[in-house]
mmCIF file of C-alpha atoms in Angstrom:
data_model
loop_
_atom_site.group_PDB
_atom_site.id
_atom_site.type_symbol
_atom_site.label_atom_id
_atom_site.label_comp_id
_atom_site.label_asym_id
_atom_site.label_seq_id
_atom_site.Cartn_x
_atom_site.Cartn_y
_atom_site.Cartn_z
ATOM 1 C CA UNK A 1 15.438 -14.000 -47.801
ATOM 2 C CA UNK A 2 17.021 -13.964 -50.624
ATOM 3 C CA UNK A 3 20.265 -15.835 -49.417
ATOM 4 C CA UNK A 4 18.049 -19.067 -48.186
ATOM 5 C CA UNK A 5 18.258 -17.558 -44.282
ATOM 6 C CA UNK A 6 15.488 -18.117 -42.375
ATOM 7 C CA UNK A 7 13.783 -14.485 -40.681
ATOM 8 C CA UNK A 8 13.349 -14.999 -36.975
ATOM 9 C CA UNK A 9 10.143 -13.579 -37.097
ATOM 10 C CA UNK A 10 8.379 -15.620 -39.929
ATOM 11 C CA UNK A 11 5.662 -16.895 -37.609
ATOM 12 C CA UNK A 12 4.269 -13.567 -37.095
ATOM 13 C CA UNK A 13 5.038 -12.809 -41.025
ATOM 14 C CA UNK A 14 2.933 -16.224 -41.759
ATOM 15 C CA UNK A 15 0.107 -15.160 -38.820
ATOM 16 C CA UNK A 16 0.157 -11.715 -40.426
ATOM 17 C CA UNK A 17 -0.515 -12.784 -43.585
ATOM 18 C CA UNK A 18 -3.071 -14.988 -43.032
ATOM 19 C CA UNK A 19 -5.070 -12.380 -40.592
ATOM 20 C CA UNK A 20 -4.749 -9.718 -43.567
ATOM 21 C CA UNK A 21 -6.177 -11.967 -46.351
ATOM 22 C CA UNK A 22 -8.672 -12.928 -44.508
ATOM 23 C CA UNK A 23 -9.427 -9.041 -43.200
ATOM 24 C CA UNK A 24 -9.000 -8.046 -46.713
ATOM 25 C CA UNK A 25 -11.889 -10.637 -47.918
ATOM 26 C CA UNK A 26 -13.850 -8.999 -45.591
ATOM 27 C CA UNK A 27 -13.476 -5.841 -46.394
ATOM 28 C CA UNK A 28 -14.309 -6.378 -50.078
ATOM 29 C CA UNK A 29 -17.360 -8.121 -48.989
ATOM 30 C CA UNK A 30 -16.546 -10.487 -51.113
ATOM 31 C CA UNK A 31 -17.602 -14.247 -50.459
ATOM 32 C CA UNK A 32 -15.641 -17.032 -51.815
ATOM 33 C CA UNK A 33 -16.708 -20.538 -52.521
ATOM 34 C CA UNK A 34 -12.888 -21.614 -53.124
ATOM 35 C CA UNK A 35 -10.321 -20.608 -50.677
ATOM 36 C CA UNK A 36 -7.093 -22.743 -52.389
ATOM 37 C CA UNK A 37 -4.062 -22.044 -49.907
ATOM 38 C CA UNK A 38 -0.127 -22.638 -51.361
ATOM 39 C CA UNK A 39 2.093 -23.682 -49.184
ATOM 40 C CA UNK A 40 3.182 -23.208 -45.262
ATOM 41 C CA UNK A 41 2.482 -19.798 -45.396
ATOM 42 C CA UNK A 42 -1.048 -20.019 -45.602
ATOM 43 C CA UNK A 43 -1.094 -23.119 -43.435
ATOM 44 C CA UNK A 44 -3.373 -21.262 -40.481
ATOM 45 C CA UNK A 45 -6.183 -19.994 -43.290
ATOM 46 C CA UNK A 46 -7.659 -22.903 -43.258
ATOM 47 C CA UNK A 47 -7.597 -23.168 -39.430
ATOM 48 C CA UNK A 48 -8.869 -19.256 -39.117
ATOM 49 C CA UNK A 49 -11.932 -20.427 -41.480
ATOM 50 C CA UNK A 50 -13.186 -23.199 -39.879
ATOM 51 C CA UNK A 51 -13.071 -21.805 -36.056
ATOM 52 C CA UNK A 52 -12.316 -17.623 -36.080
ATOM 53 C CA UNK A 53 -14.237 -17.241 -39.217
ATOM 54 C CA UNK A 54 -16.868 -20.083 -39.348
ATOM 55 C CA UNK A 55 -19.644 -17.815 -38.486
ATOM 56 C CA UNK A 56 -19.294 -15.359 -40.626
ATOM 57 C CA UNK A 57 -21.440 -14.858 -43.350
ATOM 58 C CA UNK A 58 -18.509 -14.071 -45.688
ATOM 59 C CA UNK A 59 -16.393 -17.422 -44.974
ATOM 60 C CA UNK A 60 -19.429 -19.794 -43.796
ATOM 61 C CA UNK A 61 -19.367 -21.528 -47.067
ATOM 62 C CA UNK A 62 -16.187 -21.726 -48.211
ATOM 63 C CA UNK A 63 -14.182 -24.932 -49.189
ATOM 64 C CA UNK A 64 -10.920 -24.954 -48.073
ATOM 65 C CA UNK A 65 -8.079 -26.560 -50.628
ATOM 66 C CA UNK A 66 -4.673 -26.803 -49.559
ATOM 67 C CA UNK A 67 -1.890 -27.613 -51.911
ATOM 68 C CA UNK A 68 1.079 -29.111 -50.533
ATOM 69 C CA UNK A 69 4.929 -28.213 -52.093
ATOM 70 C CA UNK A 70 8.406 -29.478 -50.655
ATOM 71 C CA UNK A 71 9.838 -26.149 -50.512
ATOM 72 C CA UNK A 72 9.915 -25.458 -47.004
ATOM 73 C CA UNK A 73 12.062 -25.058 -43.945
ATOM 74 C CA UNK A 74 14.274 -27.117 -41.366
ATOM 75 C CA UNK A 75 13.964 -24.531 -38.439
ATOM 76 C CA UNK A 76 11.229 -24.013 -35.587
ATOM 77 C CA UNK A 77 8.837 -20.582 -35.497
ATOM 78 C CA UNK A 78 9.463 -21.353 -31.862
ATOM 79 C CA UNK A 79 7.084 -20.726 -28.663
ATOM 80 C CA UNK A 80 5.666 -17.710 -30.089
ATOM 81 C CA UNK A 81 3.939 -19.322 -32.881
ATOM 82 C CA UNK A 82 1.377 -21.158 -30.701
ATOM 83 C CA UNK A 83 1.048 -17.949 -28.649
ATOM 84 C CA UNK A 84 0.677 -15.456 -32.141
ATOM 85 C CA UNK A 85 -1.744 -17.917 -33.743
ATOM 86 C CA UNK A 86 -4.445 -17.349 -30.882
ATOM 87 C CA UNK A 87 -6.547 -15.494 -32.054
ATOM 88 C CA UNK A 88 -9.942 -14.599 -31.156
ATOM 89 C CA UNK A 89 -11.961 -17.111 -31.077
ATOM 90 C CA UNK A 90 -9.426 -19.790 -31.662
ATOM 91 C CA UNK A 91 -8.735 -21.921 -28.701
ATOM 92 C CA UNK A 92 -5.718 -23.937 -27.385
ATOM 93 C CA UNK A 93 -7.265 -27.212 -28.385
ATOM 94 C CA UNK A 94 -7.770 -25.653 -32.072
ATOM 95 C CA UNK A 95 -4.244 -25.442 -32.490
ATOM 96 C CA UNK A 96 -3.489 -28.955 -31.146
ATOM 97 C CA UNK A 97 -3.280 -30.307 -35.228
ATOM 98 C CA UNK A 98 -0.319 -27.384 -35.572
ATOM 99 C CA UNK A 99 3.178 -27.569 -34.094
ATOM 100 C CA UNK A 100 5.980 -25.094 -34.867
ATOM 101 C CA UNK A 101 7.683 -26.920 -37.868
ATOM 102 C CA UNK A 102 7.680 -27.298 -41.375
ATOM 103 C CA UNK A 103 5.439 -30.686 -41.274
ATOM 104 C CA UNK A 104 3.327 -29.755 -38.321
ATOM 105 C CA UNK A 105 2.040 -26.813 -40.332
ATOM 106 C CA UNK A 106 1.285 -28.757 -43.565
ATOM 107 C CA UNK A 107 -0.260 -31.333 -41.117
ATOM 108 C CA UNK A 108 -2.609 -28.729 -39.153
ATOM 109 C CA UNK A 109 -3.536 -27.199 -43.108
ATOM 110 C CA UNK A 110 -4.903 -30.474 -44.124
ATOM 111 C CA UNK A 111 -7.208 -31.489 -40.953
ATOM 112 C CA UNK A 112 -8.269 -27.932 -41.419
ATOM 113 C CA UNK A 113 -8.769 -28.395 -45.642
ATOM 114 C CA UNK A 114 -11.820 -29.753 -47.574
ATOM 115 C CA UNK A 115 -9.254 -31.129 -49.797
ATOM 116 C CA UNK A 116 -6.290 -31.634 -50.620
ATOM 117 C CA UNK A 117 -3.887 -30.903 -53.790
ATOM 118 C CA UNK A 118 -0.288 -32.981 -54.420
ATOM 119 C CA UNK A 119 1.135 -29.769 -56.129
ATOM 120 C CA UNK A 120 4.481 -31.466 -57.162
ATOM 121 C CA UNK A 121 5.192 -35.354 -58.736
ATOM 122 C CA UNK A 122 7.460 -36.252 -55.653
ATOM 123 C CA UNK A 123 6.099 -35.361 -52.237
ATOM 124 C CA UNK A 124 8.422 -36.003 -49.319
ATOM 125 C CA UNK A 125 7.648 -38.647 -47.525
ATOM 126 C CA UNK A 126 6.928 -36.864 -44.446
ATOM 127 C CA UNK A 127 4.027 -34.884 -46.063
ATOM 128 C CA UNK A 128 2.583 -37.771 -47.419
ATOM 129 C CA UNK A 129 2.210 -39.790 -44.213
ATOM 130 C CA UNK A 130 0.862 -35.898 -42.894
ATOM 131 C CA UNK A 131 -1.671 -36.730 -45.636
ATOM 132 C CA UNK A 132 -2.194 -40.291 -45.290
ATOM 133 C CA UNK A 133 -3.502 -39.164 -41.541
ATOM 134 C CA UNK A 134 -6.048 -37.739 -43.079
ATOM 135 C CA UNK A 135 -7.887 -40.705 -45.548
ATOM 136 C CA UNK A 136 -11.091 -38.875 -44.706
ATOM 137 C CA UNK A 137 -9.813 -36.040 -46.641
ATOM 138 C CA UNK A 138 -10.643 -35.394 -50.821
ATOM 139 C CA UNK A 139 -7.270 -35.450 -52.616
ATOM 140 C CA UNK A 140 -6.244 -34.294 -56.174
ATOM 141 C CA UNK A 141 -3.346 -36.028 -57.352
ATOM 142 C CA UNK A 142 -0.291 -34.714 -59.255
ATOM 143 C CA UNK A 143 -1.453 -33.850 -62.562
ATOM 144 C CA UNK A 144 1.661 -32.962 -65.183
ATOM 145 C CA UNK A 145 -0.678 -33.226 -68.045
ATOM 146 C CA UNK A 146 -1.171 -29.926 -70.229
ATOM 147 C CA UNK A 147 -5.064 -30.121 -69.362
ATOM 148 C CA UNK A 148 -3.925 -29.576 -65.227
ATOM 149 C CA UNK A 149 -6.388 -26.776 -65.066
ATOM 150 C CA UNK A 150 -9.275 -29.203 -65.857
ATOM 151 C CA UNK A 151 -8.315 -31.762 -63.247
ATOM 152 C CA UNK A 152 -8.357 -28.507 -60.601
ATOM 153 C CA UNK A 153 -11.815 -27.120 -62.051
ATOM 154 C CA UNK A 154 -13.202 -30.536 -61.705
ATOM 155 C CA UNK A 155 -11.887 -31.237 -58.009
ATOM 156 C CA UNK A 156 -13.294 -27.595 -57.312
ATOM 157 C CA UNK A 157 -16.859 -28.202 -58.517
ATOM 158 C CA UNK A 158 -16.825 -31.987 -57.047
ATOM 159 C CA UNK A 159 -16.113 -29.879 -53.490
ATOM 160 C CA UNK A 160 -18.358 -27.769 -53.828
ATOM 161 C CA UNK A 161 -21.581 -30.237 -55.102
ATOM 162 C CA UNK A 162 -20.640 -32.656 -51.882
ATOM 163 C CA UNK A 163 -22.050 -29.324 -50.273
ATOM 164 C CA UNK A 164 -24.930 -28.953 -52.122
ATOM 165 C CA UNK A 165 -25.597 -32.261 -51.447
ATOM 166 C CA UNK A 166 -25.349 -32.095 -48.081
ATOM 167 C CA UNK A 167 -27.790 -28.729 -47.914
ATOM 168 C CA UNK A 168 -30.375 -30.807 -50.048
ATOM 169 C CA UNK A 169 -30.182 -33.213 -47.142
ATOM 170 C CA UNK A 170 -31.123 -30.358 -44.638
ATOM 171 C CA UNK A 171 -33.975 -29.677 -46.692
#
């Protein structure tokens, strides 16, 4: 809030959230070839995509990019977070990447991500060895240059040609 104390309920806030974007997308009918998640908060998207959602038409080929921040939290959501997060058709064993803190969520984002965005020069050290878990994973590094933007649009379209790529294989 805005006095820096942690709600008691922020795991169903962040499960909430997630469920509604994703709900929202639907509803639009709207398919997108980018999904770029900010921070904890949108930690399960990736994780709804790629199990809950992978089947549908609307989601089935979507990247997922997860940018990683410091600003976080030093409390647990507590038991009810794994409980909350199940959601149809999301299993126990889908959730296993997750646990109920600051680092487990950034860690369960990225196995669930395409890729991977350092959104600040000085990462903890704690997210980077999340990330360093992870070498399989595309990763855009810190860019303070004024021509950012480009170094995003060009990690976006070098996601999305690796799956073009991999549908020209199919074929």
């Amino acid at each position: 809030d805005n006095k820096d104390v942690f709600y008691k309920d922020n795991a169903s806030r962040m499960i909430f959230f997630c469920k509604g974007v994703l709900e929202t997308v639907r509803k639009f009918g709207w398919s997108p070839d980018i999904i770029h998640c900010h921070g904890w908060m949108t930690s399960l998207l990736p994780l709804y995509v790629k199990t809950a959602y992978k089947t549908d038409p609307i989601f089935e080929n979507a990247k997922l990019i997860y940018s990683l921040y410091n600003a976080g939290f030093e409390e647990n959501l507590g038991e009810v977070f794994h409980q909350k997060a199940l959601i149809k058709k999301v299993a126990k064993s889908d959730l296993e990447a997750y646990d109920d803190t600051f680092i487990g969520l950034n860690e369960g984002a990225i196995h669930y991500s395409d890729g991977v965005i350092k959104a600040e020069a000085n990462l903890s050290e704690d997210l980077l060895a999340a990330l360093a878990a992870h070498p399989d994973k595309e990763v855009l590094e810190y860019d303070e240059s004024e021509d950012f933007l480009k170094s995003y649009k060009d990690f976006y379209h070098s996601l999305l040609e690796e799956e073009e790529k991999v549908e020209e294989e199919k074929v």
